[in-house]
């Protein structure tokens, strides 16, 4: 039977869009489908009163890779935004990530030596030599005061479990430095695309056929007939009919509000680290672009249990789920004509630059 397309790409997020762009450049005919009614996956932004609202959580682009930085900049220039969230605990503000400003605010220490000594005292008291989980890793990095006030509550509401049951790598995402530098990332390149992430997605998908509101699983047999190859960026466990069991995910609920005031909180990201405040952070979107609009849009981010029908925002990369994923990965290796990619199909806590890197690597592997 004659196939209409070279590639059926399931998912119009960054992975699917980069793959479609590169394959189209190589003369391949692609069809991108997405079950949502817009393209872009989780980087999609909605224009509200001239403000680019990150509908699925704050997205700050950062990378050390000049090639990936140039790649995204070809679609729109990036601004000079540097992420510097503040955390609120018991009505007191602390700078993030953990740096000399945080240590000063927590303990009144002024020099790096004083801060290191304070941390070492607390690590010694906690008696941790080989950190085996997030709690132990966090205490061994910053001591018990910062752990108790800025990490434990936030982490346990974010993930819905004890910090003792979480992998240590999650807290290693955050820099720890002994300088007065509030930059949340260590990467060389950072910013927000001017005009929002949709500009990048539009650039990537220019000239590519996209069908929205189409769920691969609602019409799987017919859709599979359309192309020689499939690029799948949805949930890998769902692709295999959950035959090995269900992978765990963490979901979120976003509460957006358009406020008739110029400036709600004075910063793009404010974290609420106490356990009994039900949201983890409030995002004020205009500050990502130094907006001067008369009104503002804020989003409260509530962690949520994942269930069928909810969005699987975060893979839970603990040992149980990683072993289950390894089984699906093996099945994926034995499934010809399907390329699995992206945060859901690779079941990895990937940032945007890593998704782009992964998509470009797969294009190179399968299309050259
Ligand atoms: P997605 O964007 O999830 O796209 C997958 C697409 O596939 C979706 O559009 C979905 O609708 C579609 N799909 C799934 N199943 C089907 C199906 N059965 N049929 C049809 N379509 C389907 N990264 C950073 O670099 N910086 C940040 O600041 C940052 N902040 C983040 C904040 C939050 C709250 C979250 C959740 C993520 C954040 N990320 C950040 C990570 C970033 O969102 C991802 O790395 C990236 O968007 C993943 O792209 P993707 O294409 O793999 O997946
Ligand atoms: N974290 C924390 N307190 C904070 C911010 C982050 O304890 O104020 C921890 C928490 O465990 C979180 C992890 O650091 O899941 C990674 O934070 P990041 O901001 O990278 O999370 P993301 O933006 O991916 O949700």
Tab-separated table of C-alpha atoms and ligand atoms in Angstrom:
chain	number	residue	atom	x	y	z
A	1	UNK	CA	0.000	0.000	0.000
A	2	UNK	CA	1.306	3.450	-0.905
A	3	UNK	CA	2.074	5.593	2.126
A	4	UNK	CA	1.334	9.325	1.934
A	5	UNK	CA	4.133	10.476	4.225
A	6	UNK	CA	7.694	9.491	5.052
A	7	UNK	CA	7.148	10.351	8.731
A	8	UNK	CA	4.127	10.499	10.994
A	9	UNK	CA	5.256	12.579	13.973
A	10	UNK	CA	3.129	12.132	17.073
A	11	UNK	CA	3.446	15.283	19.180
A	12	UNK	CA	4.195	18.868	18.150
A	13	UNK	CA	6.348	19.707	21.192
A	14	UNK	CA	9.988	20.695	20.785
A	15	UNK	CA	11.117	17.154	19.982
A	16	UNK	CA	8.484	16.569	17.297
A	17	UNK	CA	8.889	20.068	15.829
A	18	UNK	CA	12.698	19.854	15.589
A	19	UNK	CA	12.496	16.408	14.021
A	20	UNK	CA	9.849	17.590	11.531
A	21	UNK	CA	11.906	20.659	10.624
A	22	UNK	CA	15.098	18.722	9.990
A	23	UNK	CA	13.392	15.887	8.129
A	24	UNK	CA	11.531	18.376	5.911
A	25	UNK	CA	14.840	20.126	5.137
A	26	UNK	CA	16.128	16.749	3.978
A	27	UNK	CA	13.233	16.425	1.557
A	28	UNK	CA	11.066	14.116	3.677
A	29	UNK	CA	7.318	14.515	3.761
A	30	UNK	CA	6.099	14.796	7.354
A	31	UNK	CA	2.723	14.840	9.039
A	32	UNK	CA	2.697	16.132	12.611
A	33	UNK	CA	-0.297	15.339	14.803
A	34	UNK	CA	-1.089	16.539	18.301
A	35	UNK	CA	-3.984	15.736	20.576
A	36	UNK	CA	-3.953	19.280	21.920
A	37	UNK	CA	-5.569	22.102	19.964
A	38	UNK	CA	-2.313	24.023	19.609
A	39	UNK	CA	1.234	23.159	18.590
A	40	UNK	CA	4.306	23.465	20.836
A	41	UNK	CA	3.608	21.003	23.646
A	42	UNK	CA	4.593	22.386	27.029
A	43	UNK	CA	6.434	25.446	25.691
A	44	UNK	CA	3.225	26.884	24.208
A	45	UNK	CA	2.469	30.494	25.191
A	46	UNK	CA	-0.834	32.345	25.040
A	47	UNK	CA	-0.983	36.086	24.386
A	48	UNK	CA	-3.036	37.791	27.092
A	49	UNK	CA	-3.117	41.605	26.904
A	50	UNK	CA	0.230	41.602	25.072
A	51	UNK	CA	1.885	39.331	27.651
A	52	UNK	CA	3.262	35.932	26.623
A	53	UNK	CA	1.751	33.595	29.207
A	54	UNK	CA	3.592	30.290	29.619
A	55	UNK	CA	0.512	28.070	29.769
A	56	UNK	CA	2.266	24.965	31.066
A	57	UNK	CA	4.745	26.444	33.525
A	58	UNK	CA	7.600	28.925	33.340
A	59	UNK	CA	10.116	28.114	30.618
A	60	UNK	CA	13.572	29.675	30.687
A	61	UNK	CA	15.934	28.612	27.951
A	62	UNK	CA	19.507	27.855	29.014
A	63	UNK	CA	22.362	25.900	27.480
A	64	UNK	CA	26.118	25.620	27.374
A	65	UNK	CA	26.043	24.418	23.810
A	66	UNK	CA	26.725	27.178	21.288
A	67	UNK	CA	25.311	25.037	18.477
A	68	UNK	CA	21.953	24.647	20.241
A	69	UNK	CA	21.899	28.338	21.183
A	70	UNK	CA	22.483	29.331	17.527
A	71	UNK	CA	19.869	26.791	16.458
A	72	UNK	CA	17.068	28.379	18.518
A	73	UNK	CA	18.216	31.910	17.747
A	74	UNK	CA	17.661	31.343	14.021
A	75	UNK	CA	13.894	31.560	14.624
A	76	UNK	CA	13.782	34.653	16.850
A	77	UNK	CA	16.296	36.605	18.920
A	78	UNK	CA	16.448	35.940	22.657
A	79	UNK	CA	16.354	38.637	25.337
A	80	UNK	CA	18.841	38.994	28.212
A	81	UNK	CA	16.546	37.538	30.909
A	82	UNK	CA	18.430	35.772	33.716
A	83	UNK	CA	16.368	33.636	36.041
A	84	UNK	CA	16.775	34.696	39.688
A	85	UNK	CA	13.850	33.314	41.675
A	86	UNK	CA	13.257	34.246	45.282
A	87	UNK	CA	11.843	31.869	47.883
A	88	UNK	CA	9.416	32.830	50.638
A	89	UNK	CA	9.377	30.983	53.936
A	90	UNK	CA	7.436	32.250	56.984
A	91	UNK	CA	7.173	35.695	55.409
A	92	UNK	CA	10.942	35.983	54.854
A	93	UNK	CA	12.590	36.234	51.435
A	94	UNK	CA	15.628	34.215	50.372
A	95	UNK	CA	17.549	34.336	47.111
A	96	UNK	CA	17.920	31.238	44.980
A	97	UNK	CA	19.804	29.237	43.920
A	98	UNK	CA	21.812	28.616	47.105
A	99	UNK	CA	24.504	31.292	47.140
A	100	UNK	CA	26.144	33.873	49.406
A	101	UNK	CA	22.972	35.997	49.436
A	102	UNK	CA	20.990	32.998	50.733
A	103	UNK	CA	23.614	32.210	53.363
A	104	UNK	CA	23.654	35.836	54.517
A	105	UNK	CA	19.848	35.889	54.730
A	106	UNK	CA	19.779	32.565	56.602
A	107	UNK	CA	22.680	33.026	59.015
A	108	UNK	CA	24.048	36.575	58.690
A	109	UNK	CA	27.385	35.186	57.433
A	110	UNK	CA	29.335	37.420	55.083
A	111	UNK	CA	32.358	35.505	53.800
A	112	UNK	CA	32.436	32.220	51.847
A	113	UNK	CA	34.581	30.711	54.628
A	114	UNK	CA	31.926	31.502	57.257
A	115	UNK	CA	29.200	30.026	55.055
A	116	UNK	CA	31.196	26.854	54.367
A	117	UNK	CA	31.941	26.439	58.057
A	118	UNK	CA	28.268	26.787	58.961
A	119	UNK	CA	27.295	24.183	56.362
A	120	UNK	CA	30.056	21.791	57.442
A	121	UNK	CA	28.948	21.991	61.082
A	122	UNK	CA	25.404	21.024	60.094
A	123	UNK	CA	26.502	18.260	57.726
A	124	UNK	CA	28.701	16.812	60.468
A	125	UNK	CA	25.803	16.839	62.924
A	126	UNK	CA	23.539	15.109	60.410
A	127	UNK	CA	26.194	12.388	60.068
A	128	UNK	CA	25.862	11.796	56.313
A	129	UNK	CA	28.817	10.358	54.465
A	130	UNK	CA	27.328	8.844	51.288
A	131	UNK	CA	24.092	10.665	50.340
A	132	UNK	CA	21.589	8.055	49.134
A	133	UNK	CA	18.505	10.154	48.459
A	134	UNK	CA	17.356	13.737	47.878
A	135	UNK	CA	17.160	14.588	51.579
A	136	UNK	CA	20.669	13.374	52.326
A	137	UNK	CA	22.082	14.996	49.197
A	138	UNK	CA	20.429	18.331	50.037
A	139	UNK	CA	21.680	18.309	53.641
A	140	UNK	CA	25.171	17.374	52.523
A	141	UNK	CA	25.161	20.321	50.084
A	142	UNK	CA	23.636	23.123	52.180
A	143	UNK	CA	23.075	21.862	55.731
A	144	UNK	CA	19.905	21.339	57.734
A	145	UNK	CA	18.622	24.950	58.105
A	146	UNK	CA	18.360	25.536	54.372
A	147	UNK	CA	17.066	22.010	53.849
A	148	UNK	CA	14.280	22.492	56.409
A	149	UNK	CA	13.250	25.968	55.228
A	150	UNK	CA	13.842	26.032	51.495
A	151	UNK	CA	13.920	22.426	50.273
A	152	UNK	CA	11.931	19.918	52.337
A	153	UNK	CA	8.475	21.528	52.112
A	154	UNK	CA	8.820	22.526	48.470
A	155	UNK	CA	10.153	19.140	47.437
A	156	UNK	CA	7.593	17.077	49.338
A	157	UNK	CA	4.634	18.999	47.933
A	158	UNK	CA	6.170	19.075	44.445
A	159	UNK	CA	6.664	15.311	44.333
A	160	UNK	CA	3.950	14.134	46.746
A	161	UNK	CA	6.299	11.930	48.763
A	162	UNK	CA	9.074	12.059	51.321
A	163	UNK	CA	12.362	13.615	50.173
A	164	UNK	CA	13.949	10.395	51.469
A	165	UNK	CA	12.204	8.480	48.670
A	166	UNK	CA	13.430	10.729	45.861
A	167	UNK	CA	16.555	10.398	43.740
A	168	UNK	CA	19.402	12.739	44.691
A	169	UNK	CA	19.916	14.043	41.144
A	170	UNK	CA	16.770	16.214	41.367
A	171	UNK	CA	18.350	18.605	43.863
A	172	UNK	CA	21.617	18.603	41.907
A	173	UNK	CA	19.745	20.516	39.192
A	174	UNK	CA	20.207	23.613	41.365
A	175	UNK	CA	23.590	25.345	41.486
A	176	UNK	CA	25.340	25.806	44.822
A	177	UNK	CA	27.901	28.579	44.831
A	178	UNK	CA	29.857	30.655	47.287
A	179	UNK	CA	29.603	33.930	45.388
A	180	UNK	CA	26.924	36.631	45.497
A	181	UNK	CA	25.340	35.440	42.241
A	182	UNK	CA	21.578	34.788	42.012
A	183	UNK	CA	21.633	33.264	38.512
A	184	UNK	CA	19.556	30.045	38.712
A	185	UNK	CA	21.626	28.428	35.963
A	186	UNK	CA	25.350	27.959	35.387
A	187	UNK	CA	24.978	27.809	31.619
A	188	UNK	CA	26.755	30.217	29.313
A	189	UNK	CA	23.641	31.106	27.291
A	190	UNK	CA	20.242	31.999	28.735
A	191	UNK	CA	17.161	34.005	27.777
A	192	UNK	CA	13.549	34.094	26.645
A	193	UNK	CA	12.661	34.160	22.945
A	194	UNK	CA	11.379	37.580	21.935
A	195	UNK	CA	7.702	37.228	21.124
A	196	UNK	CA	7.476	33.934	23.048
A	197	UNK	CA	8.210	30.266	22.372
A	198	UNK	CA	5.485	30.055	19.729
A	199	UNK	CA	7.865	31.923	17.397
A	200	UNK	CA	10.290	29.020	17.595
A	201	UNK	CA	7.589	26.413	17.098
A	202	UNK	CA	6.116	28.360	14.157
A	203	UNK	CA	9.571	28.617	12.596
A	204	UNK	CA	10.225	24.912	13.075
A	205	UNK	CA	6.864	23.853	11.661
A	206	UNK	CA	6.798	26.255	8.722
A	207	UNK	CA	5.913	24.258	5.608
A	208	UNK	CA	5.061	21.128	7.633
A	209	UNK	CA	1.535	19.692	7.636
A	210	UNK	CA	0.133	19.769	11.183
A	211	UNK	CA	-3.183	18.304	12.331
A	212	UNK	CA	-4.341	19.383	15.779
A	213	UNK	CA	-6.875	17.746	18.068
A	214	UNK	CA	-5.817	14.290	16.803
A	215	UNK	CA	-5.034	11.612	19.397
A	216	UNK	CA	-2.800	8.872	18.020
A	217	UNK	CA	-4.500	6.263	20.188
A	218	UNK	CA	-7.997	7.221	19.071
A	219	UNK	CA	-7.177	6.254	15.481
A	220	UNK	CA	-3.987	4.275	15.728
A	221	UNK	CA	-4.529	1.742	12.942
A	222	UNK	CA	-5.442	4.320	10.330
A	223	UNK	CA	-2.738	6.762	11.323
A	224	UNK	CA	-0.054	4.087	11.238
A	225	UNK	CA	-0.972	3.382	7.617
A	226	UNK	CA	-0.151	6.948	6.589
A	227	UNK	CA	3.636	6.858	6.865
A	228	UNK	CA	6.645	4.575	6.498
A	229	UNK	CA	8.108	5.674	9.815
A	230	UNK	CA	6.668	6.997	13.059
A	231	UNK	CA	8.272	9.428	15.460
A	232	UNK	CA	6.508	8.996	18.787
A	233	UNK	CA	6.845	11.641	21.540
A	234	UNK	CA	3.936	10.602	23.779
A	235	UNK	CA	4.028	8.277	26.799
A	236	UNK	CA	6.058	5.172	26.034
A	237	UNK	CA	4.026	2.963	28.414
A	238	UNK	CA	0.844	3.965	26.598
A	239	UNK	CA	2.418	3.136	23.213
A	240	UNK	CA	2.904	-0.455	24.398
A	241	UNK	CA	-0.584	-0.683	25.935
A	242	UNK	CA	0.861	-0.523	29.495
A	243	UNK	CA	1.822	-4.182	29.028
A	244	UNK	CA	4.624	-4.017	31.629
A	245	UNK	CA	2.698	-1.753	34.010
A	246	UNK	CA	2.167	1.982	34.319
A	247	UNK	CA	5.066	4.393	34.672
A	248	UNK	CA	4.621	7.011	37.398
A	249	UNK	CA	4.391	10.709	36.567
A	250	UNK	CA	3.789	13.866	38.553
A	251	UNK	CA	1.162	16.270	37.310
A	252	UNK	CA	0.474	19.961	37.886
A	253	UNK	CA	-2.517	22.266	37.920
A	254	UNK	CA	-2.123	25.855	36.760
A	255	UNK	CA	-4.329	28.661	38.009
A	256	UNK	CA	-3.937	31.749	35.794
A	257	UNK	CA	-5.218	35.211	36.791
A	258	UNK	CA	-5.232	38.458	34.809
A	259	UNK	CA	-4.867	41.294	37.301
A	260	UNK	CA	-5.553	44.969	36.706
A	261	UNK	CA	-2.327	46.145	38.283
A	262	UNK	CA	1.088	46.829	36.846
A	263	UNK	CA	3.288	44.729	39.079
A	264	UNK	CA	2.125	41.916	41.374
A	265	UNK	CA	5.324	40.492	42.881
A	266	UNK	CA	8.298	42.291	41.316
A	267	UNK	CA	9.902	39.116	39.990
A	268	UNK	CA	9.053	36.478	37.372
A	269	UNK	CA	9.355	33.523	39.777
A	270	UNK	CA	8.569	33.449	43.496
A	271	UNK	CA	8.744	30.051	45.230
A	272	UNK	CA	6.647	29.200	48.286
A	273	UNK	CA	8.645	26.640	50.181
A	274	UNK	CA	6.306	25.914	53.106
A	275	UNK	CA	4.545	22.543	52.971
A	276	UNK	CA	1.103	23.878	53.908
A	277	UNK	CA	0.903	26.473	51.121
A	278	UNK	CA	-0.623	24.324	48.372
A	279	UNK	CA	1.221	25.854	45.409
A	280	UNK	CA	4.962	25.721	44.815
A	281	UNK	CA	5.443	28.950	42.900
A	282	UNK	CA	3.787	32.027	41.464
A	283	UNK	CA	4.918	33.118	38.022
A	284	UNK	CA	4.440	36.714	36.852
A	285	UNK	CA	4.912	36.351	33.129
A	286	UNK	CA	5.553	39.951	32.049
A	287	UNK	CA	8.858	39.997	33.967
A	288	UNK	CA	10.296	37.374	31.596
A	289	UNK	CA	10.184	40.058	28.921
A	290	UNK	CA	10.621	43.205	31.045
A	291	UNK	CA	7.001	44.015	30.170
A	292	UNK	CA	5.577	47.483	30.733
A	293	UNK	CA	1.899	46.650	30.135
A	294	UNK	CA	-0.739	48.266	32.353
A	295	UNK	CA	-1.992	44.877	33.612
A	296	UNK	CA	-0.296	41.639	34.613
A	297	UNK	CA	-0.885	37.877	34.425
A	298	UNK	CA	0.143	35.528	37.220
A	299	UNK	CA	0.034	31.749	37.478
A	300	UNK	CA	-0.081	29.677	40.647
A	301	UNK	CA	1.461	26.235	40.112
A	302	UNK	CA	-0.110	23.426	42.161
A	303	UNK	CA	1.522	19.989	42.201
A	304	UNK	CA	-0.989	17.245	41.534
A	305	UNK	CA	-1.187	13.449	41.502
A	306	UNK	CA	-1.161	12.008	38.017
A	307	UNK	CA	-4.220	10.089	36.849
A	308	UNK	CA	-5.655	9.130	33.467
A	309	UNK	CA	-6.855	12.319	31.763
A	310	UNK	CA	-4.303	14.552	33.513
A	311	UNK	CA	-1.054	15.790	31.967
A	312	UNK	CA	2.084	13.761	32.785
A	313	UNK	CA	4.436	16.720	33.363
A	314	UNK	CA	7.317	15.039	35.179
A	315	UNK	CA	8.692	11.492	34.896
A	316	UNK	CA	9.503	10.079	38.335
A	317	UNK	CA	12.981	8.713	37.760
A	318	UNK	CA	13.321	6.586	40.886
A	319	UNK	CA	14.792	3.090	40.704
A	320	UNK	CA	11.418	1.301	40.428
A	321	UNK	CA	10.263	3.415	37.501
A	322	UNK	CA	13.661	3.425	35.821
A	323	UNK	CA	13.625	-0.398	35.837
A	324	UNK	CA	10.137	-0.448	34.398
A	325	UNK	CA	11.189	2.053	31.756
A	326	UNK	CA	14.180	-0.149	30.865
A	327	UNK	CA	11.691	-2.866	29.846
A	328	UNK	CA	9.808	-0.471	27.595
A	329	UNK	CA	13.095	0.798	26.198
A	330	UNK	CA	14.012	-2.757	25.258
A	331	UNK	CA	10.627	-3.158	23.558
A	332	UNK	CA	11.219	0.141	21.734
A	333	UNK	CA	14.571	-1.147	20.450
A	334	UNK	CA	12.730	-4.134	18.995
A	335	UNK	CA	10.038	-2.052	17.314
A	336	UNK	CA	11.099	-1.281	13.767
A	337	UNK	CA	10.021	1.903	11.986
A	338	UNK	CA	9.276	3.791	15.206
A	339	UNK	CA	11.605	6.405	16.688
A	340	UNK	CA	10.878	7.235	20.322
A	341	UNK	CA	11.899	10.690	21.527
A	342	UNK	CA	11.174	13.495	23.979
A	343	UNK	CA	10.503	13.809	27.684
A	344	UNK	CA	7.620	11.306	27.718
A	345	UNK	CA	8.925	8.651	25.336
A	346	UNK	CA	12.472	8.749	26.745
A	347	UNK	CA	11.066	9.079	30.300
A	348	UNK	CA	13.735	11.589	31.271
A	349	UNK	CA	13.639	14.858	33.222
A	350	UNK	CA	14.929	16.711	30.163
A	351	UNK	CA	15.148	20.480	29.766
A	352	UNK	CA	14.479	22.135	26.426
A	353	UNK	CA	18.091	22.290	25.250
A	354	UNK	CA	18.462	18.571	26.010
A	355	UNK	CA	15.318	17.785	24.021
A	356	UNK	CA	16.665	19.724	21.045
A	357	UNK	CA	20.027	17.962	21.381
A	358	UNK	CA	18.306	14.595	21.547
A	359	UNK	CA	16.116	15.342	18.501
A	360	UNK	CA	19.086	16.544	16.430
A	361	UNK	CA	21.069	13.443	17.414
A	362	UNK	CA	18.212	11.170	16.339
A	363	UNK	CA	17.860	13.009	13.029
A	364	UNK	CA	21.569	12.483	12.442
A	365	UNK	CA	21.314	8.806	13.355
A	366	UNK	CA	18.218	7.945	11.333
A	367	UNK	CA	18.298	10.386	8.427
A	368	UNK	CA	21.845	10.783	7.239
B	1	LIG	P1	6.060	17.930	25.159
B	1	LIG	O1	6.278	19.389	25.146
B	1	LIG	O2	5.321	17.324	26.306
B	1	LIG	O3	5.297	17.547	23.794
B	1	LIG	C1	4.699	16.311	23.595
B	1	LIG	C2	3.475	16.550	22.728
B	1	LIG	O4	2.940	15.294	22.341
B	1	LIG	C3	2.377	17.314	23.466
B	1	LIG	O5	1.961	18.433	22.716
B	1	LIG	C4	1.249	16.276	23.568
B	1	LIG	O6	-0.028	16.857	23.474
B	1	LIG	C5	1.536	15.373	22.374
B	1	LIG	N1	1.028	14.036	22.547
B	1	LIG	C6	1.254	13.185	23.575
B	1	LIG	N2	0.593	12.042	23.385
B	1	LIG	C7	-0.084	12.168	22.213
B	1	LIG	C8	-0.974	11.332	21.503
B	1	LIG	N3	-1.341	10.124	21.973
B	1	LIG	N4	-1.486	11.776	20.329
B	1	LIG	C9	-1.173	13.007	19.863
B	1	LIG	N5	-0.342	13.839	20.513
B	1	LIG	C10	0.203	13.429	21.669
B	1	LIG	N6	12.853	23.225	30.284
B	1	LIG	C11	13.784	24.206	30.268
B	1	LIG	O7	14.753	24.108	29.511
B	1	LIG	N7	13.652	25.329	31.042
B	1	LIG	C12	12.602	25.515	31.885
B	1	LIG	O8	12.515	26.537	32.569
B	1	LIG	C13	11.598	24.492	31.930
B	1	LIG	N8	10.548	24.622	32.740
B	1	LIG	C14	9.595	23.638	32.784
B	1	LIG	C15	8.519	23.797	33.644
B	1	LIG	C16	7.537	22.822	33.719
B	1	LIG	C17	6.385	23.002	34.661
B	1	LIG	C18	7.648	21.646	32.907
B	1	LIG	C19	6.590	20.574	32.987
B	1	LIG	C20	8.713	21.485	32.043
B	1	LIG	C21	9.712	22.471	31.981
B	1	LIG	N9	10.803	22.352	31.125
B	1	LIG	C22	11.775	23.337	31.096
B	1	LIG	C23	10.974	21.148	30.266
B	1	LIG	C24	10.391	21.330	28.863
B	1	LIG	O9	9.000	21.589	28.954
B	1	LIG	C25	10.622	20.048	28.062
B	1	LIG	O10	11.987	19.725	28.025
B	1	LIG	C26	10.131	20.106	26.617
B	1	LIG	O11	9.032	20.950	26.433
B	1	LIG	C27	9.756	18.709	26.204
B	1	LIG	O12	9.412	18.647	24.845
B	1	LIG	P2	8.778	17.316	24.263
B	1	LIG	O13	8.552	17.552	22.810
B	1	LIG	O14	9.567	16.144	24.663
B	1	LIG	O15	7.408	17.117	25.055
B	2	LIG	N1	13.689	22.877	44.917
B	2	LIG	C1	13.491	23.177	46.253
B	2	LIG	N2	13.176	24.461	46.602
B	2	LIG	C2	13.031	25.437	45.687
B	2	LIG	C3	13.240	25.130	44.326
B	2	LIG	C4	13.565	23.833	43.985
B	2	LIG	O1	13.589	22.311	47.106
B	2	LIG	O2	12.727	26.588	46.069
B	2	LIG	C5	14.028	21.475	44.581
B	2	LIG	C6	12.759	20.629	44.343
B	2	LIG	O3	13.028	19.316	44.797
B	2	LIG	C7	12.640	20.671	42.841
B	2	LIG	C8	14.101	20.589	42.422
B	2	LIG	O4	14.770	21.409	43.395
B	2	LIG	O5	11.874	19.573	42.350
B	2	LIG	C9	14.418	21.066	41.026
B	2	LIG	O6	13.997	22.419	40.907
B	2	LIG	P1	13.731	23.070	39.478
B	2	LIG	O7	13.474	24.523	39.703
B	2	LIG	O8	14.828	22.686	38.564
B	2	LIG	O9	12.380	22.327	39.064
B	2	LIG	P2	11.441	22.462	37.762
B	2	LIG	O10	11.521	23.885	37.289
B	2	LIG	O11	11.952	21.454	36.775
B	2	LIG	O12	10.093	22.105	38.317
